Short mmCIF file of C-alpha atoms and ligand atoms in Angstrom, two decimals:
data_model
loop_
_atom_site.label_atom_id
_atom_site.label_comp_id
_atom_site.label_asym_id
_atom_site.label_seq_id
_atom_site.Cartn_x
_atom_site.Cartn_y
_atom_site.Cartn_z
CA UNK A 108 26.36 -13.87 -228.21
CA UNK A 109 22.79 -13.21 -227.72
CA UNK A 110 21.42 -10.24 -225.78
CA UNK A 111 17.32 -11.08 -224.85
CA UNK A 112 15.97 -7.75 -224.15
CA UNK A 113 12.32 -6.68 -224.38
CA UNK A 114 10.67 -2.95 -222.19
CA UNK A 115 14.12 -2.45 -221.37
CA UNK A 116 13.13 -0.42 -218.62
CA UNK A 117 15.94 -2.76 -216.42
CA UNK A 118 18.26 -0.26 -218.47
CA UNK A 119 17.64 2.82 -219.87
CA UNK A 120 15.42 1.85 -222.73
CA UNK A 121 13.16 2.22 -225.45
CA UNK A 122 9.72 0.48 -226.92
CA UNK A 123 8.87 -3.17 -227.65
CA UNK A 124 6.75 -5.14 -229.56
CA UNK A 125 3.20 -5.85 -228.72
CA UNK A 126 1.32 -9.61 -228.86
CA UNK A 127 -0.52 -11.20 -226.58
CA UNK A 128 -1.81 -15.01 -226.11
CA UNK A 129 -4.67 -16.52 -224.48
CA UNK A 130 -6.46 -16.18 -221.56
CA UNK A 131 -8.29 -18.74 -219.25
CA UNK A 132 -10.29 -18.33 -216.11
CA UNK A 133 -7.35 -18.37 -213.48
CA UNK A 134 -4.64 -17.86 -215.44
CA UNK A 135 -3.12 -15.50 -218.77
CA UNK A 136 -0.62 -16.49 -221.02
CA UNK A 137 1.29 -13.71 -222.47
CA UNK A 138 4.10 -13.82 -225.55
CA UNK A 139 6.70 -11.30 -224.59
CA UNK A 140 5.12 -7.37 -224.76
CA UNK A 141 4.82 -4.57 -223.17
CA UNK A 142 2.29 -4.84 -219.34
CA UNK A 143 -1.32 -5.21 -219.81
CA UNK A 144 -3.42 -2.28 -218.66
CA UNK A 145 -6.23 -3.60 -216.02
CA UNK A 146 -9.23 -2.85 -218.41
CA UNK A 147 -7.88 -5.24 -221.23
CA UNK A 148 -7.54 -8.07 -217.90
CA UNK A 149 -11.00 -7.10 -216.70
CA UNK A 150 -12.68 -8.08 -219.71
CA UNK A 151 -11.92 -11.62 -219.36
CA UNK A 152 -13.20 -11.66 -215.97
CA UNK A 153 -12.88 -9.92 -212.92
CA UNK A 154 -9.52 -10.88 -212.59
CA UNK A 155 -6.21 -9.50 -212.77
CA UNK A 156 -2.60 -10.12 -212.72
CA UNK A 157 -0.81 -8.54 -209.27
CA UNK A 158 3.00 -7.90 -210.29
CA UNK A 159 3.10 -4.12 -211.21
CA UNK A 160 6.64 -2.65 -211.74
CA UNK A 161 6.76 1.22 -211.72
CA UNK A 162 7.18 1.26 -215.64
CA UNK A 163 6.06 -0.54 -218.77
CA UNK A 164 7.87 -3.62 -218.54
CA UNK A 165 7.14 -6.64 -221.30
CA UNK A 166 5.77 -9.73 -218.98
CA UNK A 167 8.71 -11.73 -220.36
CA UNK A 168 11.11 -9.19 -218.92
CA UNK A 169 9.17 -9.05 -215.60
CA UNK A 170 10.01 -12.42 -215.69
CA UNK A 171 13.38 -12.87 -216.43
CA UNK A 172 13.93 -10.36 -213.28
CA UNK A 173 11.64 -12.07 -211.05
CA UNK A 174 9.82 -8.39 -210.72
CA UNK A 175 7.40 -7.24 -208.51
CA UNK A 176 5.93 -4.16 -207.40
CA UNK A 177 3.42 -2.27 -204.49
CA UNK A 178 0.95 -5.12 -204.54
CA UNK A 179 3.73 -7.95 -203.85
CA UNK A 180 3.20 -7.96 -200.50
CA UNK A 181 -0.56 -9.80 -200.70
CA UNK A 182 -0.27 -11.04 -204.07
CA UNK A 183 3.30 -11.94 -204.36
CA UNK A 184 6.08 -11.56 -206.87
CA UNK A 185 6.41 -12.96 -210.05
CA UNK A 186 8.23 -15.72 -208.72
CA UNK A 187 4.56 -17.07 -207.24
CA UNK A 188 3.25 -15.96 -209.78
CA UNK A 189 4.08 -17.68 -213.18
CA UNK A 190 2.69 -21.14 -213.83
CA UNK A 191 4.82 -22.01 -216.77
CA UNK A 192 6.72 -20.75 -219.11
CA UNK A 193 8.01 -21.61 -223.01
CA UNK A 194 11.53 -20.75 -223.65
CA UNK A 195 14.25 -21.68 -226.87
CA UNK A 196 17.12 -22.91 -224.88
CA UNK A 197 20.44 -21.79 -226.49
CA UNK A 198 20.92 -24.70 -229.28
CA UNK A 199 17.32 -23.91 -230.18
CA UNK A 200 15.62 -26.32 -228.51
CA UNK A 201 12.21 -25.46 -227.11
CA UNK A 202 11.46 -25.78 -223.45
CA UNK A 203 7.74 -25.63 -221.26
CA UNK A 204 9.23 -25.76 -218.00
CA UNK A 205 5.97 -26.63 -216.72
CA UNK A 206 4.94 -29.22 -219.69
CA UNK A 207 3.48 -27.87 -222.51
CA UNK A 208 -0.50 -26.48 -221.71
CA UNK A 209 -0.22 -26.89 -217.84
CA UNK A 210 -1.06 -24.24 -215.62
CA UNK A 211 -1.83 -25.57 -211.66
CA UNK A 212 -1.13 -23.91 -208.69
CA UNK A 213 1.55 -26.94 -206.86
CA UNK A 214 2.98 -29.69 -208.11
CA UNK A 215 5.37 -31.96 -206.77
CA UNK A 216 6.64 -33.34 -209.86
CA UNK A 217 10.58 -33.15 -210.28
CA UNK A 218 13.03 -30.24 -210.42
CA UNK A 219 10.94 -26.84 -210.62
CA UNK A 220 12.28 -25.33 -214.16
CA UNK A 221 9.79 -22.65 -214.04
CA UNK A 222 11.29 -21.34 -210.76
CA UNK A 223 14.84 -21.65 -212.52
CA UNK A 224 13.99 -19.65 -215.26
CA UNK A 225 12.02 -16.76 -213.22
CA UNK A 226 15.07 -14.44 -212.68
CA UNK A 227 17.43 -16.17 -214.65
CA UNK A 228 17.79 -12.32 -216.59
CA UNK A 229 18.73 -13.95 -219.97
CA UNK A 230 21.15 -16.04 -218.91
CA UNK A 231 19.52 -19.19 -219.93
CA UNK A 232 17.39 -18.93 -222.54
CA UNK A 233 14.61 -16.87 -224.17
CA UNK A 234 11.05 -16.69 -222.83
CA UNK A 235 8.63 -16.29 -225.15
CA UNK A 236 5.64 -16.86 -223.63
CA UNK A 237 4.66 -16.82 -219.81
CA UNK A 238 1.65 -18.32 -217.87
CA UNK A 239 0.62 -16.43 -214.83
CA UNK A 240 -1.52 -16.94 -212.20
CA UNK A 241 -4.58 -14.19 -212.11
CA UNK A 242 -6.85 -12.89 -208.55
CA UNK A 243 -9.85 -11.90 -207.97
CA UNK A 244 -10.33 -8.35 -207.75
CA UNK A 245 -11.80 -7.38 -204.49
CA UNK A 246 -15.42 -6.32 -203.73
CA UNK A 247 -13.94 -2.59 -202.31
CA UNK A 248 -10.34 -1.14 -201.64
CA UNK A 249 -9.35 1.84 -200.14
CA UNK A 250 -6.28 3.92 -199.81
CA UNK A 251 -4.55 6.09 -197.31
CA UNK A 252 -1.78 8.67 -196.75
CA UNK A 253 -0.48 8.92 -193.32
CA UNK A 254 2.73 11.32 -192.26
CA UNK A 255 5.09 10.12 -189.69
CA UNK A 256 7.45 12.25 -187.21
CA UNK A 257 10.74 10.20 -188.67
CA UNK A 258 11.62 7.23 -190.73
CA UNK A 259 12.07 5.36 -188.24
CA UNK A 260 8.26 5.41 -186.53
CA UNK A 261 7.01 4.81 -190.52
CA UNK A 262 8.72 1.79 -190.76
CA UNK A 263 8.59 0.55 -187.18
CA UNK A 264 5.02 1.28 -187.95
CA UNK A 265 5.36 -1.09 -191.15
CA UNK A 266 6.61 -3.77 -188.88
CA UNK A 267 3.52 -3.64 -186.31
CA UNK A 268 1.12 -3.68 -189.26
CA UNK A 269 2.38 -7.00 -190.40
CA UNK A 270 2.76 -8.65 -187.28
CA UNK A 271 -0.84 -7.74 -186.34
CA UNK A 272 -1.14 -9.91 -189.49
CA UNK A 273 -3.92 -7.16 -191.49
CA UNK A 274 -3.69 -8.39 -194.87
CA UNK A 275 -2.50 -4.74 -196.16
CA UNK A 276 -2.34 -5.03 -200.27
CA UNK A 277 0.05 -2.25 -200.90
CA UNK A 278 1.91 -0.26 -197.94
CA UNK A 279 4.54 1.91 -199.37
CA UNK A 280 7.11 4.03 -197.86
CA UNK A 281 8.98 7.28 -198.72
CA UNK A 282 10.92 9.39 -197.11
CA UNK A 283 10.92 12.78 -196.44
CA UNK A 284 13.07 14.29 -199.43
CA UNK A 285 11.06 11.30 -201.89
CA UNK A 286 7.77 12.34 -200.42
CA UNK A 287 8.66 16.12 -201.05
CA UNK A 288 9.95 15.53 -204.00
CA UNK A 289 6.19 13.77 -205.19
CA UNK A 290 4.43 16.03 -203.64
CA UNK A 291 5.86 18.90 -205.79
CA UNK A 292 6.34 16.67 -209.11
CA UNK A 293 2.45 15.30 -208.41
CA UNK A 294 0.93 18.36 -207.56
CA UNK A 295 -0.27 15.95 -204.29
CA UNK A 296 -0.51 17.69 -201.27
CA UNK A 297 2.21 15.31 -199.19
CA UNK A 298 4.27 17.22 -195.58
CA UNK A 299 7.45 16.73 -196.43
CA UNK A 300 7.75 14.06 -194.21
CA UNK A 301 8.65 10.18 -193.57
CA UNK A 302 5.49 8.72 -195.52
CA UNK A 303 3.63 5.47 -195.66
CA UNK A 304 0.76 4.90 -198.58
CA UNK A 305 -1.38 2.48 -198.03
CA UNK A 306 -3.72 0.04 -199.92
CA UNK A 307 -6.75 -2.64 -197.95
CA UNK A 308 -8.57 -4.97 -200.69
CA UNK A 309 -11.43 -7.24 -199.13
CA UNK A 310 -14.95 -6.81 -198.22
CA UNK A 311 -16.72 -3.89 -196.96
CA UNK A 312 -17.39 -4.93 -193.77
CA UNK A 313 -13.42 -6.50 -193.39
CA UNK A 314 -12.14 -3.26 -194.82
CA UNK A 315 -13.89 -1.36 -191.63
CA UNK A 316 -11.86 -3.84 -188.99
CA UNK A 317 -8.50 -3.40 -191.41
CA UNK A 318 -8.82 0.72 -191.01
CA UNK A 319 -9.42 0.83 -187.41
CA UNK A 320 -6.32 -1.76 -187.00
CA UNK A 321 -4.36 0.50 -188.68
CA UNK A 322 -5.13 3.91 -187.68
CA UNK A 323 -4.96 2.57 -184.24
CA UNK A 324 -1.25 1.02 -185.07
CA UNK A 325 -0.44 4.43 -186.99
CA UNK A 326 -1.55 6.32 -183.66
CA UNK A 327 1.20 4.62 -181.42
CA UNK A 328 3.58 5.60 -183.91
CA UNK A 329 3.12 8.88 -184.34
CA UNK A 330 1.11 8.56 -187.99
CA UNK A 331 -1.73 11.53 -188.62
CA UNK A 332 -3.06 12.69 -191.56
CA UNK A 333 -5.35 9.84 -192.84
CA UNK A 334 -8.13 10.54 -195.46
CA UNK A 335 -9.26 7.51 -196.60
CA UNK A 336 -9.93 7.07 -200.58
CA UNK A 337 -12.59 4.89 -201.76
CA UNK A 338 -13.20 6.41 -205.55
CA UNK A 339 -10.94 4.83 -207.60
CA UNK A 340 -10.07 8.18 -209.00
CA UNK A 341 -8.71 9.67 -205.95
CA UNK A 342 -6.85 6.11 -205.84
CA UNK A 343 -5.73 6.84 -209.10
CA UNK A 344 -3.98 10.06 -208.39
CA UNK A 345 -2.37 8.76 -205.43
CA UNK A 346 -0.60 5.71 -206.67
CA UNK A 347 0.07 7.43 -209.91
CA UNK A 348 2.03 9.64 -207.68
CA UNK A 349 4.27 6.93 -206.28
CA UNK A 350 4.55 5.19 -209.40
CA UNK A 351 6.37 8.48 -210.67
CA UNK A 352 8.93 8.97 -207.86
CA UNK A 353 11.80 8.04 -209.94
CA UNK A 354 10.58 11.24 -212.34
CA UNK A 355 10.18 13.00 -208.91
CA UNK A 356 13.29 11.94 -207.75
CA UNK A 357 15.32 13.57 -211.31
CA UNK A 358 13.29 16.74 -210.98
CA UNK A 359 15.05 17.56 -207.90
CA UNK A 360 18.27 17.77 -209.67
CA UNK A 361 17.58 18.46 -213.61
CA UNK A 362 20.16 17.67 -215.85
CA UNK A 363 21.66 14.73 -213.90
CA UNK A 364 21.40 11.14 -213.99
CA UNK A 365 19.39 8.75 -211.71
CA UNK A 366 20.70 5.38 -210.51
CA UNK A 367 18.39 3.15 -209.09
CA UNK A 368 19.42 0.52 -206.31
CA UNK A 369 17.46 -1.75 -203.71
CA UNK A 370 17.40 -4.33 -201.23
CA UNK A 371 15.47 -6.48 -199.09
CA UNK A 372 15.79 -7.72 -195.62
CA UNK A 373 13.94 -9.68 -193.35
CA UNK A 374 10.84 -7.21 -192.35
CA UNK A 375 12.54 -6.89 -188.39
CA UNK A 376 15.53 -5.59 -189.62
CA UNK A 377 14.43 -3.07 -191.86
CA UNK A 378 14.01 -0.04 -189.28
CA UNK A 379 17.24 -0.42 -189.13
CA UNK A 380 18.76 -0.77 -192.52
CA UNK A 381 16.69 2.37 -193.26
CA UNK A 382 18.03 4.86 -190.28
CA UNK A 383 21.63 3.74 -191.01
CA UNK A 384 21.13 4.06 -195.01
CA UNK A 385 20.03 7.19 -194.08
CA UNK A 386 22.47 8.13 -192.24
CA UNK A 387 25.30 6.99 -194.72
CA UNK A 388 23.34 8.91 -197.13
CA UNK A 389 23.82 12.33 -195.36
CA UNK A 390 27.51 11.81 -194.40
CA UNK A 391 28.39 10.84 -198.35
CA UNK A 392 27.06 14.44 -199.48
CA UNK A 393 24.29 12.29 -201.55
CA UNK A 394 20.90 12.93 -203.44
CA UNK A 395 19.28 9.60 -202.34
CA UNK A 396 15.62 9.72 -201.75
CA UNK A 397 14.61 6.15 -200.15
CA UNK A 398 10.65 4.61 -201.59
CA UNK A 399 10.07 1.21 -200.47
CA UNK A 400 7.65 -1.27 -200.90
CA UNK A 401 8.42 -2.15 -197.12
CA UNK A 402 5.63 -4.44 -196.74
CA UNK A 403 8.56 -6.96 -197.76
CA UNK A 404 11.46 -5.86 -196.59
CA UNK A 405 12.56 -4.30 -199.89
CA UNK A 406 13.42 -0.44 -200.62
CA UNK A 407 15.41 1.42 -203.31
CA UNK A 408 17.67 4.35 -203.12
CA UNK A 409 17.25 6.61 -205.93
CA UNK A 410 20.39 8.21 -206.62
CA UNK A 411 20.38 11.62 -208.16
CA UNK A 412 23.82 12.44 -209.59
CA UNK A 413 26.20 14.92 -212.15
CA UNK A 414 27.85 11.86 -213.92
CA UNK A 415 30.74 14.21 -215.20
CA UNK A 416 31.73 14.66 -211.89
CA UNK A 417 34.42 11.45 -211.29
CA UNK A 418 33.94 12.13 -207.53
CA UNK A 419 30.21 12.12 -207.04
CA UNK A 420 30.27 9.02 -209.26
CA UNK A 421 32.82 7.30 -207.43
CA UNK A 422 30.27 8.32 -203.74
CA UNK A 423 27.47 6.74 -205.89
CA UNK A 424 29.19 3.47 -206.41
CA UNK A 425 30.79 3.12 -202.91
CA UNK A 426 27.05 3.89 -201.46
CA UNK A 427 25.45 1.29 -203.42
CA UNK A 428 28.16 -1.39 -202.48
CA UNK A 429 28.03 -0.17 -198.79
CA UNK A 430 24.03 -0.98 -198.82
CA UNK A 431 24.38 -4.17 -200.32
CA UNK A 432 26.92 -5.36 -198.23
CA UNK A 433 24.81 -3.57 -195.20
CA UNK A 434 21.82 -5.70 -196.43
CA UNK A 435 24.05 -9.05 -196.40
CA UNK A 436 24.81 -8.39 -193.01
CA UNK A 437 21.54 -8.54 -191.78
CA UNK A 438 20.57 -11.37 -193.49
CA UNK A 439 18.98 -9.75 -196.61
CA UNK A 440 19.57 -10.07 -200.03
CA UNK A 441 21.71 -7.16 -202.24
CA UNK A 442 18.43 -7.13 -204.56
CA UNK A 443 14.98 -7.57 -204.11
CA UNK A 444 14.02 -6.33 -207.59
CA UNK A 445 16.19 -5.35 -209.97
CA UNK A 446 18.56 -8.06 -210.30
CA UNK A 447 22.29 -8.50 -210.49
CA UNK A 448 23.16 -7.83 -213.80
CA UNK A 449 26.49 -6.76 -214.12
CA UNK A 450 26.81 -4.05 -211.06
CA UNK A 451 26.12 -6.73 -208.24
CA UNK A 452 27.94 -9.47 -209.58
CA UNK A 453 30.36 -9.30 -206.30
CA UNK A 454 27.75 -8.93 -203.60
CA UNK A 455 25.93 -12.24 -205.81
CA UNK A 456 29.26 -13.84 -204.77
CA UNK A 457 28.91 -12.74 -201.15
CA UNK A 458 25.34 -13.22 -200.83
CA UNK A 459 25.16 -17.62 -202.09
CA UNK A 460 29.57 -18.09 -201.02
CA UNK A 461 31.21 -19.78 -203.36
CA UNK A 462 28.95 -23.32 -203.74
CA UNK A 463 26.35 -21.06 -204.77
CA UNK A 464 27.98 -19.62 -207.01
CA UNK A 465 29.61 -22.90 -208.86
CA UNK A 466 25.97 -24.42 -208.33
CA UNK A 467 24.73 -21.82 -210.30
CA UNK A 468 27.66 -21.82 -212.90
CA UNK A 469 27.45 -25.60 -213.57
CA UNK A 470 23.36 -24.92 -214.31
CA UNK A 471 24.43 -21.99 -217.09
CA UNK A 472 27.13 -24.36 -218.05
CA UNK A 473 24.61 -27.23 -218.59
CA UNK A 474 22.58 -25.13 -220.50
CA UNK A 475 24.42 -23.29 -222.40
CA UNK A 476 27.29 -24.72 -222.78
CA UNK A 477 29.20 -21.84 -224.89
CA UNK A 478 28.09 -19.16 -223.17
CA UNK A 479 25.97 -17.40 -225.49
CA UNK A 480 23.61 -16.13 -223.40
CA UNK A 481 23.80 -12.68 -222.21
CA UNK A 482 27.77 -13.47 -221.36
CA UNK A 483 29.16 -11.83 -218.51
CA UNK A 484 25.95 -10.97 -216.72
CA UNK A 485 24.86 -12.19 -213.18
CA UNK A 486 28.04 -14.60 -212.90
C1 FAD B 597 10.74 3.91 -213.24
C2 FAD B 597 11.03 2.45 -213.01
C3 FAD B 597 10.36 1.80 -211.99
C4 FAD B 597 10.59 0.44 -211.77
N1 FAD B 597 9.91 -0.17 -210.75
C5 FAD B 597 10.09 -1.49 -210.55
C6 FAD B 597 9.36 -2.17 -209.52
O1 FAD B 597 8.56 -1.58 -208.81
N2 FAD B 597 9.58 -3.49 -209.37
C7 FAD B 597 10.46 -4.20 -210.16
O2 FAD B 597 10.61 -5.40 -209.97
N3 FAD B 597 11.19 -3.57 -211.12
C8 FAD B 597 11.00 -2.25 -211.33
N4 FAD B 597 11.72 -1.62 -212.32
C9 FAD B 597 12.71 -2.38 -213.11
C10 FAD B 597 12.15 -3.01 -214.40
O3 FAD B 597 10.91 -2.45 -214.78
C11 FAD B 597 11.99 -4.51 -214.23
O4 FAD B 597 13.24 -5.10 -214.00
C12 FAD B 597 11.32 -5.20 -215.44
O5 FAD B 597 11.02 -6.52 -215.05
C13 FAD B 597 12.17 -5.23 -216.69
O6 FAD B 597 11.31 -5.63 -217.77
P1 FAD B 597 11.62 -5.23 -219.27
O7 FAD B 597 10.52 -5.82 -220.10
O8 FAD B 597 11.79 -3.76 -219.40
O9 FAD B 597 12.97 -6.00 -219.51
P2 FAD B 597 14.38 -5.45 -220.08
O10 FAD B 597 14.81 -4.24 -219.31
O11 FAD B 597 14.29 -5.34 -221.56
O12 FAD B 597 15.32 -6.68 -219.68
C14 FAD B 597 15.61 -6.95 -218.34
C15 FAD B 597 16.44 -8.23 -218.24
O13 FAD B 597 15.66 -9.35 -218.62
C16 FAD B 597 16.22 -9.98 -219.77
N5 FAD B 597 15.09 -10.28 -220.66
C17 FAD B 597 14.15 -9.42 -221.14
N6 FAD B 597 13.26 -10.06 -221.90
C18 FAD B 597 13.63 -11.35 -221.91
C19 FAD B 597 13.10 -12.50 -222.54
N7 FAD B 597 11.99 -12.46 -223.28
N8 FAD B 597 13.74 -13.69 -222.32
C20 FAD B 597 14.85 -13.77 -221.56
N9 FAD B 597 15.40 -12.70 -220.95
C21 FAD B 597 14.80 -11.51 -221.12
C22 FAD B 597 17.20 -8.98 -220.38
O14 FAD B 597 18.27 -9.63 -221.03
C23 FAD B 597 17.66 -8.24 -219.13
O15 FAD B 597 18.68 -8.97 -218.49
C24 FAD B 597 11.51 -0.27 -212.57
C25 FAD B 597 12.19 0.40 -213.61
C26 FAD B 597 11.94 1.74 -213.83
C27 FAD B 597 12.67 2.41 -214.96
#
C-alpha cells in the first residue's frame, strides 16, 4: 500500500519537506510543501493565492482535500482554484491532468482530470506539483467585529449580507462559547457572544458603500460593536485570533482531545442547521464550540473531549453522525472541508446513493487497479 501524506495537519501531524516551483504572472506552481507565507507571493507581484486553511498545510495536501478557508467565499476553494496538476498514477505513470505546461482559466476540452484529482485525498495518485490560479490583492481592506444577541440573528444576518450580493471577502462566525473561548486564548477583547468577523477587499471608495451595507444589515439584526480595522496590524491580530480557535477551543478543557467536524449547506438553510446543532449540542452534555466560515454554508464543531471516558467518546461520535446526517437532510453535504477519510465513509454513501458510490469505485478501480492507494479511505 501507499499512504501520500504531506502537513498532515488532516490528522494529527508533524513537519514536511519544503520546495517550491515556478511562478508566472497569474498563476504559481508549487511541488508539494508546506503554505507559502504572503510576503514570499508578493514578491512576484502583487498577487496572491486565496485558499488559507487554519494551519500549515503543504499545497499538495490542500489539494488532495479540496481545502479552503475564510477567504473562500470571494476567492473560492481550491477546487476553482488549481489549473493543473502533475501526479504518478499508481503503476508509475506520470499524469498533467491539464497537459503538461498549461495553465488557463476554462477549457472545454474532454473529461476535467484536474477536478478529479482535487479531493481525491490519496486515493488516486500522488500530486507532486500543483498549478494555481493567483488574485490581485486589493487597493484597501478592512475588517470588523460585530456581536450579535443569538446565533441565530448572526447567521440570519450572514444570509442578508449575501443576498444583498456585497462582495464580503471573509465573514466568519463563532459562537458564543468559541468567541469566549478566543477572546480569553487571544487576549482580544470579544463579549462572549454569537460573533461574526468580517473582511471587505476593493477600492476605497467601494469599501465606503460595502460598510454602510453592512452595518445597516447588522443593525436589523441586532449586530453592535463595529470598529472598523484598516492597519493591517490590527487585521493581523484579529484573524490571527480566529485562525487559533481550535487552540482556543482545547484551552477550555486542558488535557483532553479535540475532534474537529464540519459541514456545509445551502446558505438558506444554515440558520437552521446552526440553532438545532446547537441545540443537540446542549442536550448531549457536549464541549462543542461552532466557527464557521458561513459565507458558504460551511461550519465546524470543535469537539472538546476526555478520550478515556468510553461514554463521552461514544456522545462525540453519535453527535458528529447526527450533524452529518442533519446536513444531508437539508440538502448539504457531510463535509465541506475536511474530507471523508475514514470517519464519513457512511454518510459518503448517503450523501451520492449507491450509483455514486459504484461511479466513484469503478474510477479508483480504473486507476488503480490493486488498490494501493491509501486502501480503505473515502470508499
Ligand atoms: C487547526 C486546523 C485548522 C484547519 N483549518 C482548515 C480550514 O480552514 N480549511 C480546510 O479546508 N482545512 C482545514 N484544516 C484541515 C487541513 O489543514 C486540510 O485538510 C489540509 O488541506 C491538509 O493538508 P496537509 O498538507 O496537512 O495534508 P495531510 O494532512 O498530510 O494529508 C491530507 C490528505 O491528503 C492526502 N495527501 C497529502 N498530500 C498528498 C499528495 N501530495 N498527493 C496525494 N495525496 C496527498 C493524504 O493521504 C490525506 O488523505 C485545518 C486543520 C487544522 C489542524
Amino acid at each position: 500500500p501507499l499512504w501520500p501524506w504531506a502537513q498532515l495537519t488532516g490528522v494529527p501531524g508533524s513537519e514536511g519537506a519544503v520546495s517550491f516551483g515556478s511562478c508566472s504572472l497569474y498563476t504559481l506552481g508549487v511541488q508539494s510543501g508546506p503554505w507559502l507565507p504572503l510576503p514570499c507571493l508578493s514578491t512576484h507581484g502583487p498577487r496572491v493565492a486565496s485558499a488559507d486553511p487554519g494551519a500549515d498545510a503543504s499545497l499538495c495536501g490542500m489539494a488532495a482535500t479540496r481545502a479552503s478557508g475564510t477567504n473562500a467565499v470571494r476567492y473560492g476553494t481550491m477546487k476553482s482554484n488549481v489549473l493543473n496538476l502533475r501526479v504518478v498514477l499508481p503503476d508509475g505513470r506520470l499524469l498533467h491532468t491539464a497537459g503538461p505546461g498549461r495553465h488557463f482559466r476554462k477549457s472545454a476540452a474532454g473529461y476535467d482530470l484536474t477536478s478529479l484529482f482535487v479531493g481525491s485525498e490519496g486515493t488516486l495518485g500522488f500530486l507532486t506539483r500543483a498549478t494555481l490560479r493567483l488574485h490581485p490583492l486589493p487597493e484597501a481592506v478592512v475588517a470588523a467585529v460585530s456581536a450579535f444577541p443569538s446565533v441565530r440573528a448572526a447567521v440570519d444576518c450572514t444570509v442578508s449580507v449575501l443576498q444583498a450580493a456585497v462582495p464580503v471577502a471573509r465573514i466568519e462566525f463563532l459562537d458564543e462559547v468559541m468567541a469566549d473561548a478566543c477572546s480569553r486564548y487571544s487576549g482580544l477583547r470579544l463579549s462572549a457572544a454569537a460573533t461574526l468577523f468580517l473582511e471587505l477587499h476593493g477600492s476605497q471608495h467601494s469599501l465606503a458603500e460595502q460598510v454602510r451595507q453592512i452595518e445597516e444589515l447588522a443593525r436589523l439584526h441586532g449586530g453592535s460593536g463595529f470598529a472598523w480595522a484598516q492597519e493591517q496590524e490590527e487585521r493581523s491580530r484579529l484573524w490571527a485570533a480566529r485562525h487559533n480557535a481550535w487552540y482556543a477551543a482545547l484551552a477550555l478543557r486542558p488535557g483532553c482531545k479535540g475532534y474537529s467536524t464540519d459541514v456545509c449547506v445551502p446558505i438558506s438553510r444554515l440558520p437552521d442547521i446552526v440553532v438545532e446543532t446547537k441545540r443537540d449540542l446542549e442536550e448531549s452534555g457536549l464541549t462543542g464550540p461552532l466557527v464557521g466560515h458561513v459565507g458558504d454554508g460551511n461550519f465546524h464543531c470543535l469537539l472538546i473531549f476526555d478520550p478515556e471516558d468510553p461514554d463521552e467518546t461514544r456522545r462525540v461520535k453519535d453527535f458528529t453522525d447526527r450533524l452529518g446526517r442533519r446536513a444531508l437532510a437539508l440538502d448539504g453535504t457531510c463535509t465541506g472541508e475536511h474530507g471523508v477519510g475514514l470517519g464519513k465513509r457512511a454518510l459518503l454513501r448517503e450523501e451520492v446513493g449507491e450509483e455514486g458510490l459504484a461511479t466513484m469505485r469503478h474510477i479508483k478501480a480504473a486507476l488503480d487497479p490493486k488498490n494501493l492507494m491509501n486502501p480503505g479511505k473515502v470508499l
